[in-house]
mmCIF file of C-alpha atoms in Angstrom:
data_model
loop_
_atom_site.group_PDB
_atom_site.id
_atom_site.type_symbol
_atom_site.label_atom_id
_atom_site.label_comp_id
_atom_site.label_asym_id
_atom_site.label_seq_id
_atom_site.Cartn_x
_atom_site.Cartn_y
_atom_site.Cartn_z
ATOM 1 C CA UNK Z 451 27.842 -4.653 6.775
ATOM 2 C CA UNK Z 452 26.550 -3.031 3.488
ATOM 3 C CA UNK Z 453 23.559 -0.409 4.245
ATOM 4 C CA UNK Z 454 21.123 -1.853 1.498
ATOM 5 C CA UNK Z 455 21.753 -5.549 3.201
ATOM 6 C CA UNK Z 456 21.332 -4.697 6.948
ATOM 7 C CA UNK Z 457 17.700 -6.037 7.432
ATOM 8 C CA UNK Z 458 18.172 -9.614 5.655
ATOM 9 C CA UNK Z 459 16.656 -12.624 7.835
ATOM 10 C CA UNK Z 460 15.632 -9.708 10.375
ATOM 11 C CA UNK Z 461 12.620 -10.196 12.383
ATOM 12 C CA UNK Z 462 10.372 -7.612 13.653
ATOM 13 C CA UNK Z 463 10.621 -7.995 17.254
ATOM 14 C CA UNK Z 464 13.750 -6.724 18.023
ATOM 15 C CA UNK Z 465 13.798 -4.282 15.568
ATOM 16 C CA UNK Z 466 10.749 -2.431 17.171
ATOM 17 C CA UNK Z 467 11.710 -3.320 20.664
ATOM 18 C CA UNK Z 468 15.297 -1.304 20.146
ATOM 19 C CA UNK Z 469 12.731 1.538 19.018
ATOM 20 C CA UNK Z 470 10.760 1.325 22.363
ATOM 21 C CA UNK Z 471 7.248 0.457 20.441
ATOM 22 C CA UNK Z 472 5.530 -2.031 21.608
ATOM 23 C CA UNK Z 473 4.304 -4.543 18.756
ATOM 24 C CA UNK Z 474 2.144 -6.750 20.861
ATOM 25 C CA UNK Z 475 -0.563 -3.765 20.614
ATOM 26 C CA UNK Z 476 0.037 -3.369 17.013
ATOM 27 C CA UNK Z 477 0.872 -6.462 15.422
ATOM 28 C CA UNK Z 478 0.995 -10.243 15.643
ATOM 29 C CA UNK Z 479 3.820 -12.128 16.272
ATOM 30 C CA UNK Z 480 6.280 -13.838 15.179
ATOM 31 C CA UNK Z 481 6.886 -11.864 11.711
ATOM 32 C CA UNK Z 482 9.672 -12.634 8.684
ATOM 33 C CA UNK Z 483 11.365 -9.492 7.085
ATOM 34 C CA UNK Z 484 12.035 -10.090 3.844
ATOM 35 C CA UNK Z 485 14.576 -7.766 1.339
ATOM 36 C CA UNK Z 486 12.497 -6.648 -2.075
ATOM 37 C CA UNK Z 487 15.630 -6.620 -3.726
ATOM 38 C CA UNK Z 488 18.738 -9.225 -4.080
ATOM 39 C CA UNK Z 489 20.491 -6.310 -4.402
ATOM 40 C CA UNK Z 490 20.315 -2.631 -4.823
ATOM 41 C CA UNK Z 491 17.541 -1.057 -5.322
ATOM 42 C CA UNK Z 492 16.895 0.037 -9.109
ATOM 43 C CA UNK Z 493 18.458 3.650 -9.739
ATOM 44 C CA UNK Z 494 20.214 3.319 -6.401
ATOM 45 C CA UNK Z 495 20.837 6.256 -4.102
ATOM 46 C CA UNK Z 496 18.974 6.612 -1.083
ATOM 47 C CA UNK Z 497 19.130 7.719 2.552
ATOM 48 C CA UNK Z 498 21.920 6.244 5.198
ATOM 49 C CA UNK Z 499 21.808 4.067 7.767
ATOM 50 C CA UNK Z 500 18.748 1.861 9.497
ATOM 51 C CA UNK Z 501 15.096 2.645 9.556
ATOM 52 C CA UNK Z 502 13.624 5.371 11.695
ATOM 53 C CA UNK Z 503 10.938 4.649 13.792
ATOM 54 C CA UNK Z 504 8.767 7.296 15.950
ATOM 55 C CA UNK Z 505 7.496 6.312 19.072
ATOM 56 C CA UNK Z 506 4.189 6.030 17.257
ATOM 57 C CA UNK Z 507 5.065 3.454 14.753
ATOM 58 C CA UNK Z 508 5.668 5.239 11.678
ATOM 59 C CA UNK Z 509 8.380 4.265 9.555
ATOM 60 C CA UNK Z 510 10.981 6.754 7.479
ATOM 61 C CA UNK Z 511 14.463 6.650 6.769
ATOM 62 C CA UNK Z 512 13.902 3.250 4.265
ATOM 63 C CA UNK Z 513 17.117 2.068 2.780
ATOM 64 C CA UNK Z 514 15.713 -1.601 2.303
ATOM 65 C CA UNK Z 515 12.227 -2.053 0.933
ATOM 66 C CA UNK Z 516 10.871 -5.329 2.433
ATOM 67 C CA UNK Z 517 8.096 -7.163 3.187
ATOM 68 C CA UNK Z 518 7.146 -8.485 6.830
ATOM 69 C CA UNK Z 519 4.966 -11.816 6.944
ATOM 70 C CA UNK Z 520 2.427 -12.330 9.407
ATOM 71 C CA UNK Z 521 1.078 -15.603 9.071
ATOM 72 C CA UNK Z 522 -2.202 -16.941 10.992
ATOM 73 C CA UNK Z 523 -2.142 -20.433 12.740
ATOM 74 C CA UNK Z 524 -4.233 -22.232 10.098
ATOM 75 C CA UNK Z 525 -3.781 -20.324 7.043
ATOM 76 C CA UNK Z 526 -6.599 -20.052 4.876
ATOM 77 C CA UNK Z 527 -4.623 -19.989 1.601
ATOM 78 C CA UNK Z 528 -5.338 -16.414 0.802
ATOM 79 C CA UNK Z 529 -2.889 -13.701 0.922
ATOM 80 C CA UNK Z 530 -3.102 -10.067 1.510
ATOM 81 C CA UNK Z 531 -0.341 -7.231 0.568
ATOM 82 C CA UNK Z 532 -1.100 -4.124 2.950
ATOM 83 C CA UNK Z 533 0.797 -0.425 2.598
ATOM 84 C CA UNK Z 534 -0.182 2.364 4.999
ATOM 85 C CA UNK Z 535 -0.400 6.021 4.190
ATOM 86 C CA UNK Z 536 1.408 8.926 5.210
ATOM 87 C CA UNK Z 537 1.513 11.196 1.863
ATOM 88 C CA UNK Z 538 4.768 9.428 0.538
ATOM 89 C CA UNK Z 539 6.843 11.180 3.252
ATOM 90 C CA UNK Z 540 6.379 8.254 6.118
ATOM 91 C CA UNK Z 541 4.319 5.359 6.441
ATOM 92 C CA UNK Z 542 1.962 4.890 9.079
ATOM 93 C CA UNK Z 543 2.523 1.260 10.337
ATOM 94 C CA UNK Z 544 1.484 1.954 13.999
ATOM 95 C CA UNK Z 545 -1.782 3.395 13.364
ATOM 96 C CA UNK Z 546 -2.918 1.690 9.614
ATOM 97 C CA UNK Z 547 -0.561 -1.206 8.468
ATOM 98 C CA UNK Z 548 -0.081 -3.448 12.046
ATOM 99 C CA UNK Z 549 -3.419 -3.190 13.186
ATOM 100 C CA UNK Z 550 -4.444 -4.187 9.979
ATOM 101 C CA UNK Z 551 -2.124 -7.399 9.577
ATOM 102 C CA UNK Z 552 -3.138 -8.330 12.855
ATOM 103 C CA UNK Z 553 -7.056 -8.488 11.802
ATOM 104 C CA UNK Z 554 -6.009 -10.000 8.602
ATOM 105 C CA UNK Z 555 -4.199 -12.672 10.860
ATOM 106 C CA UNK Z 556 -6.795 -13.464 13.033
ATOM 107 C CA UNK Z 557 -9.582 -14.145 9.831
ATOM 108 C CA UNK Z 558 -6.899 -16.590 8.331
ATOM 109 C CA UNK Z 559 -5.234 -14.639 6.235
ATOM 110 C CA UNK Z 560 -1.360 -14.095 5.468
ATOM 111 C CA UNK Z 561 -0.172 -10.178 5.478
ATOM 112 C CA UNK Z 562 2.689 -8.828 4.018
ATOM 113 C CA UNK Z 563 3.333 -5.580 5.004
ATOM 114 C CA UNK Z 564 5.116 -3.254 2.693
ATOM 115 C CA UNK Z 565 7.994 -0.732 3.896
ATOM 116 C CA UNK Z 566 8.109 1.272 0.796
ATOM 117 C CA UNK Z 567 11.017 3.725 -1.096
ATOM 118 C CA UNK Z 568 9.975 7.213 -0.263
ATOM 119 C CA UNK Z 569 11.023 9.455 -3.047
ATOM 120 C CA UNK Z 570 12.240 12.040 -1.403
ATOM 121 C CA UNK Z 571 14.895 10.259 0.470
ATOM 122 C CA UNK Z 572 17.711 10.785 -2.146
ATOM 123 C CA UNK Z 573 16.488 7.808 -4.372
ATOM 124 C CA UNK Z 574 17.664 8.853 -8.322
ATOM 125 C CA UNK Z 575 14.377 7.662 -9.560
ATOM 126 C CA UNK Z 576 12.512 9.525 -7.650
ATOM 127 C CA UNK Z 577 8.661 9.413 -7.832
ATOM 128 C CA UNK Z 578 8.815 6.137 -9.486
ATOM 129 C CA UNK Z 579 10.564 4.197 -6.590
ATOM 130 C CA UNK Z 580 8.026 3.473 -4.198
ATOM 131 C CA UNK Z 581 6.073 2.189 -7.447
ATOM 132 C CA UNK Z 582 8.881 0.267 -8.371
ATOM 133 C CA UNK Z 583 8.509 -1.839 -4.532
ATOM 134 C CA UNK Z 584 4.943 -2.016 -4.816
ATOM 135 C CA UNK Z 585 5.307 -4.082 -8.717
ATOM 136 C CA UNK Z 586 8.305 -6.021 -6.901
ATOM 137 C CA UNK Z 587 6.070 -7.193 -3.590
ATOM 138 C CA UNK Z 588 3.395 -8.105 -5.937
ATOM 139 C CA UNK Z 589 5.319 -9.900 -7.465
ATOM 140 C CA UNK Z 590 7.443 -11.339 -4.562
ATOM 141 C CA UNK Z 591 4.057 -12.339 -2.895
ATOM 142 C CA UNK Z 592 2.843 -13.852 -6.098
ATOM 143 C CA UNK Z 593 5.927 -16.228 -6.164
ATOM 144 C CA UNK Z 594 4.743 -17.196 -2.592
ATOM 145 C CA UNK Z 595 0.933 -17.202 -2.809
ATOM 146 C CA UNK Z 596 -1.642 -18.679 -4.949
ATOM 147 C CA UNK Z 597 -4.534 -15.996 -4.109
ATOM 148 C CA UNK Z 598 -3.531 -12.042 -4.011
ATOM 149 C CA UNK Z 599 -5.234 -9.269 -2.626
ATOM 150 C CA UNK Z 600 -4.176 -5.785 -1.523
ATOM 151 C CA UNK Z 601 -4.973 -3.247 1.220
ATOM 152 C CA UNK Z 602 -4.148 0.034 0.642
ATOM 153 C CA UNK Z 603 -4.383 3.447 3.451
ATOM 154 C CA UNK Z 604 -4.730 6.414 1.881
ATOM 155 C CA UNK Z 605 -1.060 7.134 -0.164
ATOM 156 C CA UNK Z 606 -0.623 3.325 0.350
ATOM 157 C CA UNK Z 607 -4.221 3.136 -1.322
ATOM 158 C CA UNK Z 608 -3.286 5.377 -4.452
ATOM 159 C CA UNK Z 609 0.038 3.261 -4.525
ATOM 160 C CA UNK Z 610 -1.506 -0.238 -4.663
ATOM 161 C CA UNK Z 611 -4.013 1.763 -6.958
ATOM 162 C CA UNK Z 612 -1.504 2.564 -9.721
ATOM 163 C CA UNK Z 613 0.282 -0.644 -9.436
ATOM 164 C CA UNK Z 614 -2.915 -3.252 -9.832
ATOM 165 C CA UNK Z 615 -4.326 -0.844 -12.505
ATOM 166 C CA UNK Z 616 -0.814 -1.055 -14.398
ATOM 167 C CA UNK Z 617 0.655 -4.670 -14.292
ATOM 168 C CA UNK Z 618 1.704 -3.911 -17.903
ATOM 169 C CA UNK Z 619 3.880 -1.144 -16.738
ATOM 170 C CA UNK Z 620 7.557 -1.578 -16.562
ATOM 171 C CA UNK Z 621 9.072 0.893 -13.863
ATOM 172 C CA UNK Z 622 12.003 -0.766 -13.283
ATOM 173 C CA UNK Z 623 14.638 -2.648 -15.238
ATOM 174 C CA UNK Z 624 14.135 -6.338 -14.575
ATOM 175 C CA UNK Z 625 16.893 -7.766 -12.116
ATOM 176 C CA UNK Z 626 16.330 -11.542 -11.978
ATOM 177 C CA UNK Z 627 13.339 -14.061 -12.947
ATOM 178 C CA UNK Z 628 10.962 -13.221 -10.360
ATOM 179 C CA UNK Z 629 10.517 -9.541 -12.238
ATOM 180 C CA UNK Z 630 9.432 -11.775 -15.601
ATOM 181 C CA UNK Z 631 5.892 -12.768 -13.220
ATOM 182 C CA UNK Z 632 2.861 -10.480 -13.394
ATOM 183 C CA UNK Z 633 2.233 -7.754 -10.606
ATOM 184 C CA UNK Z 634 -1.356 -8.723 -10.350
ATOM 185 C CA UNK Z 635 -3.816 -8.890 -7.747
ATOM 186 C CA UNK Z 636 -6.861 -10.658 -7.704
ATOM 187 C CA UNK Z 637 -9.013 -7.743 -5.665
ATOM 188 C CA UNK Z 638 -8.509 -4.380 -4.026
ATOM 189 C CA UNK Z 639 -9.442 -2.446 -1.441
ATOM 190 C CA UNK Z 640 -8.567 0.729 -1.218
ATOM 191 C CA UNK Z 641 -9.023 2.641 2.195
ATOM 192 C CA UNK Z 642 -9.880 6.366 2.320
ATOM 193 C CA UNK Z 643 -7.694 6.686 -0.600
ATOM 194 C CA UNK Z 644 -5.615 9.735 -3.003
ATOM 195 C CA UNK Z 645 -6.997 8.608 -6.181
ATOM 196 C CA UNK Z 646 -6.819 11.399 -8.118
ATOM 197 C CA UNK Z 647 -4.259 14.023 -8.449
ATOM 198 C CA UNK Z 648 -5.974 16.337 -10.989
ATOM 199 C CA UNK Z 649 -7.343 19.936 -9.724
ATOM 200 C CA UNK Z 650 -9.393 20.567 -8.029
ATOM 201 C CA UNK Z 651 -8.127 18.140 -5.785
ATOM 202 C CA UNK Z 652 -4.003 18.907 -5.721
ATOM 203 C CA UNK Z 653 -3.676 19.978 -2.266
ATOM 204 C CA UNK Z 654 -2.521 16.628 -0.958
ATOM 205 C CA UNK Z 655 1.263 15.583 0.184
ATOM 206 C CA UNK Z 656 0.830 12.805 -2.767
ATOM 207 C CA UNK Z 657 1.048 15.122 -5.281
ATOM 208 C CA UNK Z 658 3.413 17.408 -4.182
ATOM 209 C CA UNK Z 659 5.796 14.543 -3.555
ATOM 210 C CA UNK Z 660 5.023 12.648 -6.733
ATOM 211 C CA UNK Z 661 4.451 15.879 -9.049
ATOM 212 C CA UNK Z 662 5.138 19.309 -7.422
ATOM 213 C CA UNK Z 663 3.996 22.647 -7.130
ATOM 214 C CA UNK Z 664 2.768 24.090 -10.328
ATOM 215 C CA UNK Z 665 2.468 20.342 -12.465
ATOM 216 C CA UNK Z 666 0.883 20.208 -15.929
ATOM 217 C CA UNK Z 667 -2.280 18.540 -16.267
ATOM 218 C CA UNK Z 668 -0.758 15.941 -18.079
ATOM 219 C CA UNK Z 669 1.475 14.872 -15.326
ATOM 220 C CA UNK Z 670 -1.466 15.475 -12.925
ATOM 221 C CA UNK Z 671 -3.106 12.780 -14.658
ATOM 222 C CA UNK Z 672 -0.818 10.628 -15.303
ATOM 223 C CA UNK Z 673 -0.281 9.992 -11.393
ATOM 224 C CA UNK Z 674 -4.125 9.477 -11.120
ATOM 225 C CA UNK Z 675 -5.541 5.896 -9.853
ATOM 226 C CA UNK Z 676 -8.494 6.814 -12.281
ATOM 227 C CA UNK Z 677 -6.351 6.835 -15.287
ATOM 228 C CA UNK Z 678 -5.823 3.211 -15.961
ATOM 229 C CA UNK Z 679 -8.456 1.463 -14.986
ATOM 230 C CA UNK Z 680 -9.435 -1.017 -17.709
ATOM 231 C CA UNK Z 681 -11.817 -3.919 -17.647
ATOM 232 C CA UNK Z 682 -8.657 -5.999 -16.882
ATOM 233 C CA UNK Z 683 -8.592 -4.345 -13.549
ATOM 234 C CA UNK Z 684 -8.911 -6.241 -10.468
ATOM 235 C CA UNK Z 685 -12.753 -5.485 -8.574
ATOM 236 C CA UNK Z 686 -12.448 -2.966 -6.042
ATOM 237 C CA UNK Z 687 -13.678 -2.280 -2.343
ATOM 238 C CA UNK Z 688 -13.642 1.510 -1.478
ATOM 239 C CA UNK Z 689 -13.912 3.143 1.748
ATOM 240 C CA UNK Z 690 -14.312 6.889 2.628
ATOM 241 C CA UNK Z 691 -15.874 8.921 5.269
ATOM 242 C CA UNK Z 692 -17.335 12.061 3.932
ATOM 243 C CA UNK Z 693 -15.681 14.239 5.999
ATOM 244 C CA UNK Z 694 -12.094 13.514 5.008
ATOM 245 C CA UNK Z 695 -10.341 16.843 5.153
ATOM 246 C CA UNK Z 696 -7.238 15.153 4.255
ATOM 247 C CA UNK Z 697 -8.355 12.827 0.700
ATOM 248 C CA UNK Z 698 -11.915 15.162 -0.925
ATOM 249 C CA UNK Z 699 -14.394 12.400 -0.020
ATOM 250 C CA UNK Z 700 -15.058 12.635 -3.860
ATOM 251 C CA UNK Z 701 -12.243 10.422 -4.431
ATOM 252 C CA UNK Z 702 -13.722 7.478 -4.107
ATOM 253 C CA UNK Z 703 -16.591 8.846 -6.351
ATOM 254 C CA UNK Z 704 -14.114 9.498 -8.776
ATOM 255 C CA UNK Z 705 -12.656 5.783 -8.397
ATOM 256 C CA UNK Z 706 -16.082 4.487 -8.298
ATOM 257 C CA UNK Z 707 -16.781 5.930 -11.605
ATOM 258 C CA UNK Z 708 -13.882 5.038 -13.809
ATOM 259 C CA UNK Z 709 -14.942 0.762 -11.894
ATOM 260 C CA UNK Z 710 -18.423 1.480 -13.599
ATOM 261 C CA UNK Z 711 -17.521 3.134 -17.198
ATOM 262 C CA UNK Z 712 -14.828 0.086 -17.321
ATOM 263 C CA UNK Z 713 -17.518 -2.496 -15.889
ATOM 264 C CA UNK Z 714 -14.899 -3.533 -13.176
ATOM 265 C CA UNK Z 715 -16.488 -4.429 -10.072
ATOM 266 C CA UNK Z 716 -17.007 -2.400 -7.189
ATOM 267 C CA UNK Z 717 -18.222 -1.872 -3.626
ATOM 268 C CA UNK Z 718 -17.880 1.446 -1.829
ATOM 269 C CA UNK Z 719 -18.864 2.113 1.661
ATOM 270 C CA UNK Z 720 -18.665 6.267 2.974
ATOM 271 C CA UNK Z 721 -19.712 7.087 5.967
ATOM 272 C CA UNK Z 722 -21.151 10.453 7.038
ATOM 273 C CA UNK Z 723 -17.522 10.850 9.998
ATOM 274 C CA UNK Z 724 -14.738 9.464 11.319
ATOM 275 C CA UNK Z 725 -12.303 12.060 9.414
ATOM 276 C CA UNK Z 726 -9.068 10.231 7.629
ATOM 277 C CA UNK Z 727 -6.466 7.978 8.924
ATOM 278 C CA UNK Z 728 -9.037 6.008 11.017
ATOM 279 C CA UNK Z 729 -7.508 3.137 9.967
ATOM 280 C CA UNK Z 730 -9.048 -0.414 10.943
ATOM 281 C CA UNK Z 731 -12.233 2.433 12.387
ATOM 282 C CA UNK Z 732 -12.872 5.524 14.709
ATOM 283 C CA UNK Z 733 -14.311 4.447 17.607
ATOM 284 C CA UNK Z 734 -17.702 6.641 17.737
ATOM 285 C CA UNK Z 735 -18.267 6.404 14.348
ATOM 286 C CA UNK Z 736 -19.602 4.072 11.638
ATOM 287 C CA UNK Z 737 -16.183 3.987 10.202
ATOM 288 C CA UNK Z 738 -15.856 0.478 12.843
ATOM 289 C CA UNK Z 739 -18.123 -1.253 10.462
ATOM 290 C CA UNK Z 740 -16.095 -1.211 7.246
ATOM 291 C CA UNK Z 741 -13.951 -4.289 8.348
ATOM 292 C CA UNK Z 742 -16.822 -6.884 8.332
ATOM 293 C CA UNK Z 743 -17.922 -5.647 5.026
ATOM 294 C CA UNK Z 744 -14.445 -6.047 3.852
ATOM 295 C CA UNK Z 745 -14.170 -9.471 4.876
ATOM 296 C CA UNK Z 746 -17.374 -10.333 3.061
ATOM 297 C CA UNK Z 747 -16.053 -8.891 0.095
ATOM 298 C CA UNK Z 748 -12.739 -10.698 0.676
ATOM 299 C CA UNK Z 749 -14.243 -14.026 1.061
ATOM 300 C CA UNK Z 750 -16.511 -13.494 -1.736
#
């Protein structure tokens, strides 16, 4: 069978129970994997062979984008695209992405989970590919869904942060029709995010993946969230705790900032601890309390 193809019509289940995770904790069930792509990938390249998993659900290894589907009993009609952090060198499904399809699921809501290009897996294009799957699920979930939000953890924030801020943005070739509809969302929310990658803030594993050691300014800020956000932009729902020693808590000030100057709404919620990567919350903390704000804001 051809690598790129191997996860068509896959579902979830088995794939994490060969892995020895156990889904039921993480994520609800039954899911549908779908391929980005018809075919290749655009730029091809790429790593060999199937998906890695670690014992704690993260994800690398990603020959086939896709999207997994978690639908709720009685769907409410609104949809929610979710990508989970990990710097652009994993993705954290286990601890951000599951947990939060699983909420999402029991409010109503559809999830589609992305499994993202990581661009240092051999892809050709490089930085641009895991940009190039988040237009495409927008896109794919667009074709699917009448309402369209995203979730974004950390580097899955700052990558659901360039790609609503940029629907005008071609980073890929287009491959068949679907690529000719708009990779829009209707709101984001944006979780402890990597907004910006201009000093003094260029310590993160975003931008040394996505810009390297030593980048101009230019290309700094040209991989910064903050950098296209227009008054076309979809209204935004930020969450930090403000002592993140992973994303500077002022990213979300810096996010918050460019909403205002463009009068694009916002909402922004930081708490005083939980640290990063608490994902759905730290227990302890007043991190547990952003999810009921977010669903207001969602059902707004």
């Amino acid at each position: 069978m051809h690598r790129r193809h191997f996860l068509t019509g896959l579902l979830l289940s088995p794939l994490v129970a060969r892995s020895g995770i156990s889904l039921a904790a993480s994520a609800p069930n039954p899911a549908q994997v779908l391929p980005l792509w018809s075919k290749q990938p655009p730029g091809g390249g790429g790593p060999l062979g199937a998906m890695a998993f670690s014992a704690k659900g993260t994800q690398r290894n990603i020959a086939m984008p896709t999207l997994t589907v978690f639908k709720p009993a009685q769907p409410n009609g609104r949809a929610v695209l979710v990508a989970a952090g990990g710097g652009y060198t994993r993705i954290e499904m286990g601890k951000e992405a599951w947990p939060a399809a699983a909420w999402l699921v029991a409010q109503g809501y559809t999830a589609y989970v992305l499994s993202y290009r990581l661009p240092q897996e051999g892809w050709k294009d490089g930085a641009l590919v895991s940009l190039q799957d988040a237009q495409r699920a927008l896109r794919v979930v667009r074709h699917r869904e009448n309402n369209v939000s995203v979730l974004g953890f950390s580097a899955g924030g700052h990558l659901l942060g360039m790609a609503v801020n940029r629907p005008g943005f071609h980073a890929y070739q287009a491959s068949d029709e679907l690529d000719n509809l708009p990779a829009t969302a209707d709101r984001a929310a944006l979780i402890y995010p990597i907004i910006t990658l201009e000093p003094p803030y260029a310590h993160t594993s975003t931008h040394k993946v996505l810009v390297g050691k030593g980048a101009s300014l230019s290309a700094d800020t040209a991989w910064s969230v903050q950098s296209y956000v227009t008054p076309q932009s979809p209204p935004f729902f930020l969450v930090q705790a403000e002592d993140d020693p992973v994303s500077d808590p002022h990213n979300t000030l810096i996010m918050a900032a460019a909403c205002q100057q463009a009068h694009v709404p916002v909402e922004m919620y930081r708490y005083p601890s939980g640290g990063h990567g608490f994902g759905m919350g730290k227990p302890g903390t007043l991190t547990t309390e952003w999810p009921g704000h977010y669903l207001h804001w969602l059902n707004g």
